[in-house]
Short mmCIF file of C-alpha atoms in Angstrom, two decimals:
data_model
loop_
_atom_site.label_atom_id
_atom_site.label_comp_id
_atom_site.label_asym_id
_atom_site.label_seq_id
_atom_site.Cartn_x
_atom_site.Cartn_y
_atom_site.Cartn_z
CA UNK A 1 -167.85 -26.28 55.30
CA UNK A 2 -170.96 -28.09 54.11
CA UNK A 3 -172.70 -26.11 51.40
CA UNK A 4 -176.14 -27.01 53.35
CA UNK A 5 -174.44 -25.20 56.91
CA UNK A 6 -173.63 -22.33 54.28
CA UNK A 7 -177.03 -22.10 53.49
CA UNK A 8 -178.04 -22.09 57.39
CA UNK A 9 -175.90 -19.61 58.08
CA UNK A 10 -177.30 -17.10 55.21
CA UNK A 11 -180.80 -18.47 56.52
CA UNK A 12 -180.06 -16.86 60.31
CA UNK A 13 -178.32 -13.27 58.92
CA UNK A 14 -181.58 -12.90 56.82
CA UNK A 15 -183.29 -13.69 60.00
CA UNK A 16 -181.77 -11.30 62.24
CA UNK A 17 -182.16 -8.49 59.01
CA UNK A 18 -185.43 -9.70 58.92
CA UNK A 19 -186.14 -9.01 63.13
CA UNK A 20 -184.40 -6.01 62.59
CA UNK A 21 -186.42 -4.49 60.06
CA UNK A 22 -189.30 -5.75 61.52
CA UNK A 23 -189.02 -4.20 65.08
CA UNK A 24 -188.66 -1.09 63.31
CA UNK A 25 -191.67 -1.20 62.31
CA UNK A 26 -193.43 -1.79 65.07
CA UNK A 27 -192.54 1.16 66.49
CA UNK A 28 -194.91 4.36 65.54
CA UNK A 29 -193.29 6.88 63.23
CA UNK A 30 -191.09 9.15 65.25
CA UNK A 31 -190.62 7.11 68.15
CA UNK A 32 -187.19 5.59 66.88
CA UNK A 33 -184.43 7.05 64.31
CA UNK A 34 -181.64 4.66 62.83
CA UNK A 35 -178.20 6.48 62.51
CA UNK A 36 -177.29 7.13 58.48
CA UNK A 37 -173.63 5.69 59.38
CA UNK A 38 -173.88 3.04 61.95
CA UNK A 39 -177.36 1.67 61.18
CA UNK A 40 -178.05 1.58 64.95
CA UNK A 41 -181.52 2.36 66.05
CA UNK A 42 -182.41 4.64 68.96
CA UNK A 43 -185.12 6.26 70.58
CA UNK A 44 -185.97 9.24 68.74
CA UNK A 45 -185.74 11.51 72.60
CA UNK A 46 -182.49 9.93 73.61
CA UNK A 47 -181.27 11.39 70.57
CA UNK A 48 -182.50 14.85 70.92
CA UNK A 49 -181.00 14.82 74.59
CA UNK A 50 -177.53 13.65 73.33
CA UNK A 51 -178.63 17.25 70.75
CA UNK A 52 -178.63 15.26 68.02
CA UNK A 53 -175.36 13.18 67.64
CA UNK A 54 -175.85 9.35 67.83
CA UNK A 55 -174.14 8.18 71.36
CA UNK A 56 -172.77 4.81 69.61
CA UNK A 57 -170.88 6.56 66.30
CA UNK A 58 -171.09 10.33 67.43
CA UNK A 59 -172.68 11.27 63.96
CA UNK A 60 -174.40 14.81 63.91
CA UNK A 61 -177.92 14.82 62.50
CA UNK A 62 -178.75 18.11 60.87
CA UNK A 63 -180.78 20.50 63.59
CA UNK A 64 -183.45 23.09 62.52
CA UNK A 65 -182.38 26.82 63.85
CA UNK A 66 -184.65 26.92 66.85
CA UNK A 67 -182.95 23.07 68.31
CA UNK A 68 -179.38 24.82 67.48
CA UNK A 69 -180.22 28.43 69.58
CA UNK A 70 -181.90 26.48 71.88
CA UNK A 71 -178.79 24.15 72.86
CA UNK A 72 -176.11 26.78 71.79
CA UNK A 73 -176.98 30.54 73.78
CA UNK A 74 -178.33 30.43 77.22
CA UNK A 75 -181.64 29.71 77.74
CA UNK A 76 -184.32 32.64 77.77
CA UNK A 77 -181.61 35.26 75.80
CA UNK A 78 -182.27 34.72 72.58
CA UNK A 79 -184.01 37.71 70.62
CA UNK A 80 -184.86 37.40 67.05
CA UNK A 81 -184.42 39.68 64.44
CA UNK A 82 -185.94 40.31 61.17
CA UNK A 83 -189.19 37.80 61.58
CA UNK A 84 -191.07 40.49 59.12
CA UNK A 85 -188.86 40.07 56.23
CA UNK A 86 -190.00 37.94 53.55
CA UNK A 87 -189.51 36.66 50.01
CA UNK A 88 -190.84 38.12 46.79
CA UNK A 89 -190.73 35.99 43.71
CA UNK A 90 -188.58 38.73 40.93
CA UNK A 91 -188.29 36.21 38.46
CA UNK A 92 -191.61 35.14 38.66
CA UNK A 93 -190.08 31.46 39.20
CA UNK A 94 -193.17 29.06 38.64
CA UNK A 95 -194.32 27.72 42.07
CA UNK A 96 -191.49 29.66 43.64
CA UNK A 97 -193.84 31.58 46.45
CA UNK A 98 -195.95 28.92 46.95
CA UNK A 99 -193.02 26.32 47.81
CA UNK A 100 -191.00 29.12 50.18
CA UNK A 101 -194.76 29.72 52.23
CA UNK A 102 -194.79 25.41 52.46
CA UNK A 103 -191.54 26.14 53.51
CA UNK A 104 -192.76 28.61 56.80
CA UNK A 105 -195.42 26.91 57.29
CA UNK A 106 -193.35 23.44 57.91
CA UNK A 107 -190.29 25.21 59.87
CA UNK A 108 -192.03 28.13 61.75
CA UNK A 109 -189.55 30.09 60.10
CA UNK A 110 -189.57 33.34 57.81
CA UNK A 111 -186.82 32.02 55.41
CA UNK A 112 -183.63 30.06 55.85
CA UNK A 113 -181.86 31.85 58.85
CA UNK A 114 -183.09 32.46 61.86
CA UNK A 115 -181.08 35.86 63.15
CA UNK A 116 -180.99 38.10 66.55
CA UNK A 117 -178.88 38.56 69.19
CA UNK A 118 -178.74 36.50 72.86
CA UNK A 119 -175.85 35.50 75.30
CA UNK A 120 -173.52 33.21 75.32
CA UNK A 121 -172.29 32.27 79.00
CA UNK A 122 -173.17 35.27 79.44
CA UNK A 123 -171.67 37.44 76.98
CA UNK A 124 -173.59 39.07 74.33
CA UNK A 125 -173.27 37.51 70.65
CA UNK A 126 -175.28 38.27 67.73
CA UNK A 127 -176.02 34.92 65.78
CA UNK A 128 -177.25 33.64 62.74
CA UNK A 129 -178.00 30.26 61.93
CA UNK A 130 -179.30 28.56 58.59
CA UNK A 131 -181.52 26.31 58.60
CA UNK A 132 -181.54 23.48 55.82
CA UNK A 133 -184.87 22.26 56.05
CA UNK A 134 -185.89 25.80 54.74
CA UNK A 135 -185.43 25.31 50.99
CA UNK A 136 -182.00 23.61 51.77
CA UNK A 137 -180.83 26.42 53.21
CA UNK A 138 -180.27 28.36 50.24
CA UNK A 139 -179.37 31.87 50.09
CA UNK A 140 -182.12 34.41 48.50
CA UNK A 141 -182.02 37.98 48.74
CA UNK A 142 -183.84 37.59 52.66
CA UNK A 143 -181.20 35.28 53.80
CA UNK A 144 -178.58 37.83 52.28
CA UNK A 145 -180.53 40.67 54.07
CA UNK A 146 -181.53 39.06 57.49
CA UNK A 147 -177.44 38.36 57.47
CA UNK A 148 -176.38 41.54 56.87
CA UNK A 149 -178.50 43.35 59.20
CA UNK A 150 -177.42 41.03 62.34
CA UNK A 151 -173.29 41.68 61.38
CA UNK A 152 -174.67 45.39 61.45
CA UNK A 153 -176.14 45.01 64.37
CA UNK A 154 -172.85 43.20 66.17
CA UNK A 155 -170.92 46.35 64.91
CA UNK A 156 -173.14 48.56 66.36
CA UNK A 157 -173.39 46.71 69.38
CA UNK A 158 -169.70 46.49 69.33
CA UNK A 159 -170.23 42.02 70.09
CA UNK A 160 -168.92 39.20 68.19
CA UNK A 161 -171.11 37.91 65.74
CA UNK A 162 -171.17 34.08 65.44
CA UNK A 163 -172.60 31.98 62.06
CA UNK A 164 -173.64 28.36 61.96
CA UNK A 165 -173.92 27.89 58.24
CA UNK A 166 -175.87 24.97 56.06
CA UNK A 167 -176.69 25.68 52.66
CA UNK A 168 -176.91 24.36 49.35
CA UNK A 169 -175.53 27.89 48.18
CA UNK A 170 -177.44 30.50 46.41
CA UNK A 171 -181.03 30.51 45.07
CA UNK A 172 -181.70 29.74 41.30
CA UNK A 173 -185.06 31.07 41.25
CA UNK A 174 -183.75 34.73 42.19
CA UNK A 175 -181.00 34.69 39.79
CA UNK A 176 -178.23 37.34 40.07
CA UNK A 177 -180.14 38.72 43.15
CA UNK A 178 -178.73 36.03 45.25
CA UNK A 179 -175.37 35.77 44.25
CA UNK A 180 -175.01 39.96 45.15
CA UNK A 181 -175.54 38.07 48.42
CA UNK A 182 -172.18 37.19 48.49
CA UNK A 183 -170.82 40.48 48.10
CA UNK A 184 -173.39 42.06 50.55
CA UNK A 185 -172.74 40.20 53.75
CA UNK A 186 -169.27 40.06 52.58
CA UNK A 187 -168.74 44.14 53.21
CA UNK A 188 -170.50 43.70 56.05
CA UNK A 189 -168.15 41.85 57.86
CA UNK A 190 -165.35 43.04 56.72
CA UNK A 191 -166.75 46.99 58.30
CA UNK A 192 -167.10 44.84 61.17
CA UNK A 193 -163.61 43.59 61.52
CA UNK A 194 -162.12 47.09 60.37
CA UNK A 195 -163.70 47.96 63.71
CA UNK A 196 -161.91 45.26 65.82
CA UNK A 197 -164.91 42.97 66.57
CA UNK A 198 -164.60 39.25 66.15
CA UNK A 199 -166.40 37.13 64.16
CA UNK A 200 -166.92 33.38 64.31
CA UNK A 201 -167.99 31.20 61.26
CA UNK A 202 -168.88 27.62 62.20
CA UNK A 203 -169.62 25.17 59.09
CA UNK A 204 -172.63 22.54 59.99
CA UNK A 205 -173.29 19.78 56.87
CA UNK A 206 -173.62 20.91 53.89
CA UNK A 207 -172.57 23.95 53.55
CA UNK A 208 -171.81 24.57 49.70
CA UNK A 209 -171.93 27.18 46.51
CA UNK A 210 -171.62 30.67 47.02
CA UNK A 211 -172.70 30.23 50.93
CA UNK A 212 -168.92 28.64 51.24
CA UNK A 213 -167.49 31.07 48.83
CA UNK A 214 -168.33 34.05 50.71
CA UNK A 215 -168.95 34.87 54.11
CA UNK A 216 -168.95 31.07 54.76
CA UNK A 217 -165.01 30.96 54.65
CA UNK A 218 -164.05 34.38 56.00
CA UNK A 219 -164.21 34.57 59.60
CA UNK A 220 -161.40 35.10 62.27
CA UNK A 221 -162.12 31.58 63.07
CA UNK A 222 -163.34 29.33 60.50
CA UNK A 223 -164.61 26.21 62.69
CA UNK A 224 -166.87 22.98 60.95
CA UNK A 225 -168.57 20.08 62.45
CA UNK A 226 -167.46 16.49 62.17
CA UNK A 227 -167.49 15.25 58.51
CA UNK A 228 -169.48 18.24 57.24
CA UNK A 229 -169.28 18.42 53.42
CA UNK A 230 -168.15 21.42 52.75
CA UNK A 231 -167.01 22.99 49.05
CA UNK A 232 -168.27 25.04 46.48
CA UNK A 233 -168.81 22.95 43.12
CA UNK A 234 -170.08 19.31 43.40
CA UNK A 235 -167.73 16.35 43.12
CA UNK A 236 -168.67 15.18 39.97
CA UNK A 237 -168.27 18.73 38.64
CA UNK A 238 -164.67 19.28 39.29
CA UNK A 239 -163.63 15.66 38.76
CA UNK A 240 -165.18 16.11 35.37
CA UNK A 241 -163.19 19.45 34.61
CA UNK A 242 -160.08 18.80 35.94
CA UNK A 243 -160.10 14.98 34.66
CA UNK A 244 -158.93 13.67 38.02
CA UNK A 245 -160.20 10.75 40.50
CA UNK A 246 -160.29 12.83 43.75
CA UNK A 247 -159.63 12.00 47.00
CA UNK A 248 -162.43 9.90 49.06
CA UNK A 249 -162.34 12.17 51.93
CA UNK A 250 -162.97 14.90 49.39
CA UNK A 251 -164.59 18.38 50.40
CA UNK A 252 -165.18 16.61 53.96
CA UNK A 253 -164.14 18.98 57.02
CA UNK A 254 -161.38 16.95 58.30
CA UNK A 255 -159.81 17.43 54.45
CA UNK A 256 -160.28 21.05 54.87
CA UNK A 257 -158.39 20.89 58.23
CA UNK A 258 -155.65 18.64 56.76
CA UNK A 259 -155.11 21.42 53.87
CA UNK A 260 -155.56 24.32 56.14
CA UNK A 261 -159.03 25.99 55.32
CA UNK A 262 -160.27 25.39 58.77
CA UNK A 263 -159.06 25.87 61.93
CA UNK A 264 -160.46 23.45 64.01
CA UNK A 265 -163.06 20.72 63.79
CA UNK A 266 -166.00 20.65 66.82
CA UNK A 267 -167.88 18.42 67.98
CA UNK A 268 -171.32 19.68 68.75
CA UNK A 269 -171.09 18.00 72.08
CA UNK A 270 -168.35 20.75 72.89
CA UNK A 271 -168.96 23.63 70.70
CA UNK A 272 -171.05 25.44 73.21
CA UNK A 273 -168.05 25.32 76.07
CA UNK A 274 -165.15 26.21 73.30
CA UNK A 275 -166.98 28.97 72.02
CA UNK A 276 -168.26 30.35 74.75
CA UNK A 277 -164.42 30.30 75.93
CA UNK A 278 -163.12 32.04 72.59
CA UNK A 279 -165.44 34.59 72.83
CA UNK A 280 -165.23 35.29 76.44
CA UNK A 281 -161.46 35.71 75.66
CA UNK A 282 -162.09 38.20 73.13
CA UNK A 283 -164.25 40.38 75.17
CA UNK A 284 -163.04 43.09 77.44
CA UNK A 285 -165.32 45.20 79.69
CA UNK A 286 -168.73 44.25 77.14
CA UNK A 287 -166.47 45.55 74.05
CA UNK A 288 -165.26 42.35 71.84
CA UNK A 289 -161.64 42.52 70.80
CA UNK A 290 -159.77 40.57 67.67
#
């Protein structure tokens, strides 16, 4: 090959990057979204109809709490919980209560889960699901609460109580407050399974620190999304301590799945229709069963 049909060829891929790029722009902000993993570029709506997983690649683009209810439980039975509930500052963090109130203001939300109790194909649920455009999802001593109140309120309901979980893991700026999180909803569910009731944990990307090291990974079904990261210390942190190159696929769901710390991986495009058909086998005459 002639170095100058070399150089034409380099001249027409910058080209088409360069048409690329620039139809992007044209487009007002919002309008389109380009996938993270297959660089194609859709319109923003045909995403949000496919509920957020690109139709070419089938990757799942994180979803605040009120797009996950909204697709998940039928429509009209959802009932919060908890809206009045809100975060104090106990270490007197600098900038801490001004960045969670940016926070509510931004999501609509009063921290990082969004709790209550609806139907699911018509059987009741209570549900919690994290939200990780709230202060990446970490857990504080509201998200512990908010939590632990909706298992409480599945037990005393006598319904399965379902999680979708994304977190960073626990909250710096409360300190030891938020790890007695982990502990907290912990008990909670584990009253609720000493009564029989079933609970569901479903891992969404990321969910990490003490989020995946407590109630995270205890469920009677532990279920994840497609390639969620999922894993307690960061990658970097354990290759450093234990001196080791780890695996690519590392802390991904399908390695869970391949070393048995999941039991099955969802697609979102399905999860409503699998769950809805676990739970409805677990419930007998409106009393949930394990």
């Amino acid at each position: 090959m002639a170095i100058r049909d070399l150089f034409s060829i380099n001249r027409k891929k910058n080209a088409a990057s360069l048409i690329k790029k620039s139809d992007e722009k044209h487009f007002p902000e919002g309008i389109v979204t380009k996938c993270p993993k297959c660089k194609t570029i859709h319109v923003t709506k045909e995403i949000e109809k496919n509920i957020k997983v690109c139709p070419k690649c089938t990757h799942h683009f994180n979803m605040t709490a009120h797009e996950r209810i909204n697709c998940f439980l039928d429509k009209d039975s959802f009932t919060s919980m908890d809206d009045h509930l809100q975060t104090t500052n106990p270490l007197n963090f600098p900038a801490y209560v001004e960045k969670v109130n940016a926070d509510m203001a931004k999501t609509g939300l009063n921290e990082a889960v969004l709790t209550g109790v609806g139907t699911l194909k018509g059987n009741p649920v209570a549900i919690a699901v994290m939200d990780s455009h709230f202060r990446m999802g970490s857990m504080g001593s509201v998200v512990g609460e908010k939590i632990t109140r909706a298992v409480e309120k599945a037990t005393e309901l006598r319904i399965p109580f379902i999680i979708f979980t994304a977190s960073g893991g626990a909250r710096m700026q409360e300190g030891v407050l938020s790890l007695m999180q982990m502990a907290k909803t912990s008990v909670a569910l584990k009253r609720h399974s000493e009564e029989g009731l079933l609970y569901i944990s479903i891992m969404t990307h990321p969910t990490t620190g003490g989020v995946s090291a407590s109630f995270a990974s205890i469920g009677d079904l532990n279920i994840a999304e497609p390639q969620s990261l999922i894993g307690f210390a960061g990658r970097r942190v354990i290759e450093q301590t234990v001196r080791e190159k780890l695996p690519e696929d590392f802390q991904t769901a399908e390695f869970l799945l391949d070393h048995g710390q999941l039991d099955a991986i969802i697609s979102r495009l399905d999860m409503r229709d699998k769950i809805a058909t676990i739970v409805k086998l677990h419930v007998q005459g409106g009393v949930s069963h394990v």
